[in-house]
PDB file of C-alpha atoms in Angstrom:
ATOM      1  CA  UNK A  12     -30.520  78.229 247.676  1.00  0.00           C
ATOM      2  CA  UNK A  13     -30.326  81.632 249.319  1.00  0.00           C
ATOM      3  CA  UNK A  14     -27.584  83.645 250.983  1.00  0.00           C
ATOM      4  CA  UNK A  15     -28.220  82.003 254.338  1.00  0.00           C
ATOM      5  CA  UNK A  16     -27.373  78.573 252.831  1.00  0.00           C
ATOM      6  CA  UNK A  17     -24.069  79.997 251.582  1.00  0.00           C
ATOM      7  CA  UNK A  18     -23.382  81.493 255.027  1.00  0.00           C
ATOM      8  CA  UNK A  19     -24.104  78.064 256.511  1.00  0.00           C
ATOM      9  CA  UNK A  20     -21.624  76.391 254.096  1.00  0.00           C
ATOM     10  CA  UNK A  21     -18.920  78.928 255.045  1.00  0.00           C
ATOM     11  CA  UNK A  22     -19.673  78.362 258.745  1.00  0.00           C
ATOM     12  CA  UNK A  23     -19.356  74.563 258.283  1.00  0.00           C
ATOM     13  CA  UNK A  24     -16.252  74.592 256.050  1.00  0.00           C
ATOM     14  CA  UNK A  25     -14.167  77.446 257.358  1.00  0.00           C
ATOM     15  CA  UNK A  26     -15.024  77.403 261.062  1.00  0.00           C
ATOM     16  CA  UNK A  27     -16.038  81.043 261.443  1.00  0.00           C
ATOM     17  CA  UNK A  28     -18.901  82.057 263.724  1.00  0.00           C
ATOM     18  CA  UNK A  29     -22.204  82.495 261.879  1.00  0.00           C
ATOM     19  CA  UNK A  30     -21.923  86.249 262.302  1.00  0.00           C
ATOM     20  CA  UNK A  31     -18.410  86.348 260.856  1.00  0.00           C
ATOM     21  CA  UNK A  32     -19.406  83.992 258.019  1.00  0.00           C
ATOM     22  CA  UNK A  33     -22.308  86.325 257.119  1.00  0.00           C
ATOM     23  CA  UNK A  34     -20.010  89.351 257.161  1.00  0.00           C
ATOM     24  CA  UNK A  35     -17.471  87.723 254.874  1.00  0.00           C
ATOM     25  CA  UNK A  36     -20.138  86.479 252.421  1.00  0.00           C
ATOM     26  CA  UNK A  37     -21.481  90.062 252.227  1.00  0.00           C
ATOM     27  CA  UNK A  38     -17.929  91.276 251.686  1.00  0.00           C
ATOM     28  CA  UNK A  39     -17.527  88.946 248.689  1.00  0.00           C
ATOM     29  CA  UNK A  40     -20.804  90.180 247.195  1.00  0.00           C
ATOM     30  CA  UNK A  41     -19.970  93.862 247.855  1.00  0.00           C
ATOM     31  CA  UNK A  42     -16.507  93.492 246.324  1.00  0.00           C
ATOM     32  CA  UNK A  43     -17.995  91.928 243.186  1.00  0.00           C
ATOM     33  CA  UNK A  44     -20.745  94.574 242.981  1.00  0.00           C
ATOM     34  CA  UNK A  45     -18.227  97.426 243.376  1.00  0.00           C
ATOM     35  CA  UNK A  46     -16.054  96.013 240.572  1.00  0.00           C
ATOM     36  CA  UNK A  47     -19.049  95.595 238.259  1.00  0.00           C
ATOM     37  CA  UNK A  48     -20.323  99.076 239.057  1.00  0.00           C
ATOM     38  CA  UNK A  49     -16.903 100.419 237.957  1.00  0.00           C
ATOM     39  CA  UNK A  50     -17.357  98.579 234.652  1.00  0.00           C
ATOM     40  CA  UNK A  51     -14.798  95.898 235.547  1.00  0.00           C
ATOM     41  CA  UNK A  52     -15.369  92.252 234.586  1.00  0.00           C
ATOM     42  CA  UNK A  53     -15.485  89.559 237.246  1.00  0.00           C
ATOM     43  CA  UNK A  54     -13.977  86.312 235.969  1.00  0.00           C
ATOM     44  CA  UNK A  55     -14.264  83.169 238.080  1.00  0.00           C
ATOM     45  CA  UNK A  56     -12.618  80.123 236.550  1.00  0.00           C
ATOM     46  CA  UNK A  57     -14.795  77.000 236.657  1.00  0.00           C
ATOM     47  CA  UNK A  58     -17.908  79.135 237.183  1.00  0.00           C
ATOM     48  CA  UNK A  59     -18.220  81.946 234.672  1.00  0.00           C
ATOM     49  CA  UNK A  60     -17.689  85.614 233.846  1.00  0.00           C
ATOM     50  CA  UNK A  61     -19.800  88.607 234.785  1.00  0.00           C
ATOM     51  CA  UNK A  62     -19.490  91.418 232.303  1.00  0.00           C
ATOM     52  CA  UNK A  63     -21.038  94.830 231.675  1.00  0.00           C
ATOM     53  CA  UNK A  64     -22.416  95.345 228.172  1.00  0.00           C
ATOM     54  CA  UNK A  65     -23.636  98.461 226.449  1.00  0.00           C
ATOM     55  CA  UNK A  66     -27.118  98.253 224.970  1.00  0.00           C
ATOM     56  CA  UNK A  67     -27.890 100.765 222.271  1.00  0.00           C
ATOM     57  CA  UNK A  68     -31.020 102.879 222.332  1.00  0.00           C
ATOM     58  CA  UNK A  69     -33.948 101.294 220.488  1.00  0.00           C
ATOM     59  CA  UNK A  70     -37.599 101.891 219.769  1.00  0.00           C
ATOM     60  CA  UNK A  71     -40.048  99.934 221.846  1.00  0.00           C
ATOM     61  CA  UNK A  72     -43.734  99.974 222.600  1.00  0.00           C
ATOM     62  CA  UNK A  73     -45.711 100.281 225.750  1.00  0.00           C
ATOM     63  CA  UNK A  74     -47.414  96.873 225.667  1.00  0.00           C
ATOM     64  CA  UNK A  75     -50.470  98.246 227.445  1.00  0.00           C
ATOM     65  CA  UNK A  76     -51.176 101.311 225.338  1.00  0.00           C
ATOM     66  CA  UNK A  77     -49.290 100.493 222.131  1.00  0.00           C
ATOM     67  CA  UNK A  78     -47.545 103.892 222.283  1.00  0.00           C
ATOM     68  CA  UNK A  79     -44.132 104.007 220.694  1.00  0.00           C
ATOM     69  CA  UNK A  80     -41.386 104.869 223.151  1.00  0.00           C
ATOM     70  CA  UNK A  81     -37.634 105.182 222.911  1.00  0.00           C
ATOM     71  CA  UNK A  82     -35.711 102.864 225.189  1.00  0.00           C
ATOM     72  CA  UNK A  83     -32.547 104.774 225.997  1.00  0.00           C
ATOM     73  CA  UNK A  84     -29.005 103.480 225.790  1.00  0.00           C
ATOM     74  CA  UNK A  85     -28.037 101.592 228.938  1.00  0.00           C
ATOM     75  CA  UNK A  86     -25.519  99.348 230.609  1.00  0.00           C
ATOM     76  CA  UNK A  87     -26.557  95.820 231.569  1.00  0.00           C
ATOM     77  CA  UNK A  88     -24.852  92.999 233.406  1.00  0.00           C
ATOM     78  CA  UNK A  89     -24.499  89.662 231.666  1.00  0.00           C
ATOM     79  CA  UNK A  90     -23.232  86.345 232.979  1.00  0.00           C
ATOM     80  CA  UNK A  91     -21.522  83.848 230.712  1.00  0.00           C
ATOM     81  CA  UNK A  92     -21.163  80.401 232.293  1.00  0.00           C
ATOM     82  CA  UNK A  93     -17.759  78.752 231.857  1.00  0.00           C
ATOM     83  CA  UNK A  94     -17.369  75.843 229.438  1.00  0.00           C
ATOM     84  CA  UNK A  95     -16.380  73.661 232.422  1.00  0.00           C
ATOM     85  CA  UNK A  96     -19.666  74.414 234.220  1.00  0.00           C
ATOM     86  CA  UNK A  97     -21.727  73.907 231.031  1.00  0.00           C
ATOM     87  CA  UNK A  98     -20.057  70.535 230.421  1.00  0.00           C
ATOM     88  CA  UNK A  99     -20.566  69.437 234.034  1.00  0.00           C
ATOM     89  CA  UNK A 100     -24.248  70.428 233.891  1.00  0.00           C
ATOM     90  CA  UNK A 101     -24.727  68.366 230.740  1.00  0.00           C
ATOM     91  CA  UNK A 102     -22.713  65.392 232.080  1.00  0.00           C
ATOM     92  CA  UNK A 103     -19.954  65.652 229.546  1.00  0.00           C
TER      93      UNK A 103
ATOM     94  CA  UNK B  19     -11.100  91.110 238.445  1.00  0.00           C
ATOM     95  CA  UNK B  20     -10.404  87.388 238.596  1.00  0.00           C
ATOM     96  CA  UNK B  21     -10.735  84.970 241.500  1.00  0.00           C
ATOM     97  CA  UNK B  22      -7.293  85.585 242.970  1.00  0.00           C
ATOM     98  CA  UNK B  23      -7.859  89.361 242.901  1.00  0.00           C
ATOM     99  CA  UNK B  24     -11.216  88.844 244.612  1.00  0.00           C
ATOM    100  CA  UNK B  25      -9.515  86.696 247.283  1.00  0.00           C
ATOM    101  CA  UNK B  26      -6.901  89.398 247.838  1.00  0.00           C
ATOM    102  CA  UNK B  27      -9.533  92.145 248.156  1.00  0.00           C
ATOM    103  CA  UNK B  28     -11.595  90.053 250.613  1.00  0.00           C
ATOM    104  CA  UNK B  29      -8.469  89.300 252.687  1.00  0.00           C
ATOM    105  CA  UNK B  30      -7.558  92.996 252.891  1.00  0.00           C
ATOM    106  CA  UNK B  31     -11.024  94.403 253.550  1.00  0.00           C
ATOM    107  CA  UNK B  32     -12.039  91.642 255.939  1.00  0.00           C
ATOM    108  CA  UNK B  33      -8.739  91.387 257.819  1.00  0.00           C
ATOM    109  CA  UNK B  34      -8.373  87.712 256.871  1.00  0.00           C
ATOM    110  CA  UNK B  35      -5.310  85.651 256.026  1.00  0.00           C
ATOM    111  CA  UNK B  36      -4.978  84.834 252.317  1.00  0.00           C
ATOM    112  CA  UNK B  37      -5.579  81.174 253.211  1.00  0.00           C
ATOM    113  CA  UNK B  38      -8.852  81.922 255.030  1.00  0.00           C
ATOM    114  CA  UNK B  39     -10.021  84.308 252.269  1.00  0.00           C
ATOM    115  CA  UNK B  40      -9.278  81.652 249.655  1.00  0.00           C
ATOM    116  CA  UNK B  41     -11.302  79.037 251.576  1.00  0.00           C
ATOM    117  CA  UNK B  42     -14.243  81.401 251.929  1.00  0.00           C
ATOM    118  CA  UNK B  43     -14.271  82.463 248.272  1.00  0.00           C
ATOM    119  CA  UNK B  44     -13.930  78.855 247.087  1.00  0.00           C
ATOM    120  CA  UNK B  45     -16.734  77.743 249.429  1.00  0.00           C
ATOM    121  CA  UNK B  46     -18.885  80.596 248.091  1.00  0.00           C
ATOM    122  CA  UNK B  47     -18.507  79.585 244.423  1.00  0.00           C
ATOM    123  CA  UNK B  48     -18.538  75.813 245.130  1.00  0.00           C
ATOM    124  CA  UNK B  49     -21.904  76.279 246.858  1.00  0.00           C
ATOM    125  CA  UNK B  50     -23.177  78.008 243.696  1.00  0.00           C
ATOM    126  CA  UNK B  51     -21.809  75.310 241.384  1.00  0.00           C
ATOM    127  CA  UNK B  52     -23.266  72.488 243.500  1.00  0.00           C
ATOM    128  CA  UNK B  53     -26.698  74.149 243.564  1.00  0.00           C
ATOM    129  CA  UNK B  54     -26.625  74.615 239.782  1.00  0.00           C
ATOM    130  CA  UNK B  55     -25.620  70.965 239.286  1.00  0.00           C
ATOM    131  CA  UNK B  56     -28.575  69.948 241.528  1.00  0.00           C
ATOM    132  CA  UNK B  57     -30.837  72.040 239.252  1.00  0.00           C
ATOM    133  CA  UNK B  58     -31.593  74.259 242.214  1.00  0.00           C
ATOM    134  CA  UNK B  59     -32.513  77.914 241.864  1.00  0.00           C
ATOM    135  CA  UNK B  60     -30.183  80.371 243.622  1.00  0.00           C
ATOM    136  CA  UNK B  61     -31.450  83.707 244.857  1.00  0.00           C
ATOM    137  CA  UNK B  62     -29.130  86.327 246.327  1.00  0.00           C
ATOM    138  CA  UNK B  63     -30.979  89.499 247.308  1.00  0.00           C
ATOM    139  CA  UNK B  64     -29.371  92.638 245.888  1.00  0.00           C
ATOM    140  CA  UNK B  65     -27.214  90.628 243.502  1.00  0.00           C
ATOM    141  CA  UNK B  66     -29.277  88.346 241.304  1.00  0.00           C
ATOM    142  CA  UNK B  67     -30.590  84.852 240.743  1.00  0.00           C
ATOM    143  CA  UNK B  68     -29.483  81.777 238.820  1.00  0.00           C
ATOM    144  CA  UNK B  69     -31.840  79.270 237.251  1.00  0.00           C
ATOM    145  CA  UNK B  70     -31.159  76.491 234.754  1.00  0.00           C
ATOM    146  CA  UNK B  71     -32.947  76.746 231.443  1.00  0.00           C
ATOM    147  CA  UNK B  72     -33.523  73.743 229.174  1.00  0.00           C
ATOM    148  CA  UNK B  73     -32.988  74.060 225.440  1.00  0.00           C
ATOM    149  CA  UNK B  74     -34.378  71.580 222.887  1.00  0.00           C
ATOM    150  CA  UNK B  75     -32.181  69.752 220.410  1.00  0.00           C
ATOM    151  CA  UNK B  76     -31.811  71.433 217.017  1.00  0.00           C
ATOM    152  CA  UNK B  77     -29.959  71.020 213.746  1.00  0.00           C
ATOM    153  CA  UNK B  78     -27.235  73.622 213.504  1.00  0.00           C
ATOM    154  CA  UNK B  79     -24.511  74.259 211.014  1.00  0.00           C
ATOM    155  CA  UNK B  80     -20.793  74.563 211.290  1.00  0.00           C
ATOM    156  CA  UNK B  81     -20.397  78.190 210.225  1.00  0.00           C
ATOM    157  CA  UNK B  82     -17.044  77.484 208.589  1.00  0.00           C
ATOM    158  CA  UNK B  83     -17.929  74.471 206.493  1.00  0.00           C
ATOM    159  CA  UNK B  84     -21.720  74.751 206.263  1.00  0.00           C
ATOM    160  CA  UNK B  85     -21.963  71.169 207.422  1.00  0.00           C
ATOM    161  CA  UNK B  86     -25.120  70.166 209.305  1.00  0.00           C
ATOM    162  CA  UNK B  87     -24.688  69.127 212.939  1.00  0.00           C
ATOM    163  CA  UNK B  88     -27.167  67.780 215.459  1.00  0.00           C
ATOM    164  CA  UNK B  89     -27.045  69.881 218.601  1.00  0.00           C
ATOM    165  CA  UNK B  90     -28.468  67.771 221.439  1.00  0.00           C
ATOM    166  CA  UNK B  91     -30.800  69.199 224.067  1.00  0.00           C
ATOM    167  CA  UNK B  92     -28.940  70.953 226.814  1.00  0.00           C
ATOM    168  CA  UNK B  93     -29.242  72.888 230.055  1.00  0.00           C
ATOM    169  CA  UNK B  94     -27.616  76.252 230.659  1.00  0.00           C
ATOM    170  CA  UNK B  95     -27.445  78.322 233.832  1.00  0.00           C
ATOM    171  CA  UNK B  96     -29.142  81.675 233.312  1.00  0.00           C
ATOM    172  CA  UNK B  97     -28.409  84.714 235.498  1.00  0.00           C
ATOM    173  CA  UNK B  98     -30.945  87.415 236.118  1.00  0.00           C
ATOM    174  CA  UNK B  99     -29.491  90.548 237.674  1.00  0.00           C
ATOM    175  CA  UNK B 100     -31.162  91.799 240.857  1.00  0.00           C
ATOM    176  CA  UNK B 101     -32.841  95.196 241.048  1.00  0.00           C
ATOM    177  CA  UNK B 102     -30.228  96.915 243.225  1.00  0.00           C
ATOM    178  CA  UNK B 103     -27.275  95.813 241.087  1.00  0.00           C
ATOM    179  CA  UNK B 104     -29.161  96.499 237.830  1.00  0.00           C
ATOM    180  CA  UNK B 105     -29.589 100.128 238.890  1.00  0.00           C
ATOM    181  CA  UNK B 106     -26.017 100.495 240.178  1.00  0.00           C
ATOM    182  CA  UNK B 107     -24.501  99.128 236.975  1.00  0.00           C
ATOM    183  CA  UNK B 108     -26.470 101.556 234.812  1.00  0.00           C
ATOM    184  CA  UNK B 109     -25.888 104.723 236.844  1.00  0.00           C
TER     185      UNK B 109
END
């Protein structure tokens, strides 16, 4: 499934034009991205939570040369599926 | 931000009624959930992708009691952040 399938679903369900449906789908994605960029969590009941986590700096290796390198501290985005979604996926 | 805050933001920024914004946001996530339940991969450029991963059964322990428990095989949706968002989140 890609974004165009989601736009199609919005077009079918909500009765917007395709153009309007595409705009609103992009607006949802941009709103979520802006919140996450600000370090805010995005919590969607029945689906899951998107959350920013700090990763500490660690030593790594360049797998091609074997050189030791320091991987600097960074912020990463993680998604935790909701228990409801996990149960539905496993037919519980 | 939770779903109702997202609905409110979409209504304001998109000039939509709360009812229309709610329908759109629910359709958006329902489409995701249905694709995941069909075991279908989802790819949203600039945001990320979802794919179900299968995990084998294993014998785990209840960390409180130390009791052994059979954990059956299971599927979990896995999210991989897209390049654009990965960079934005870390800057």
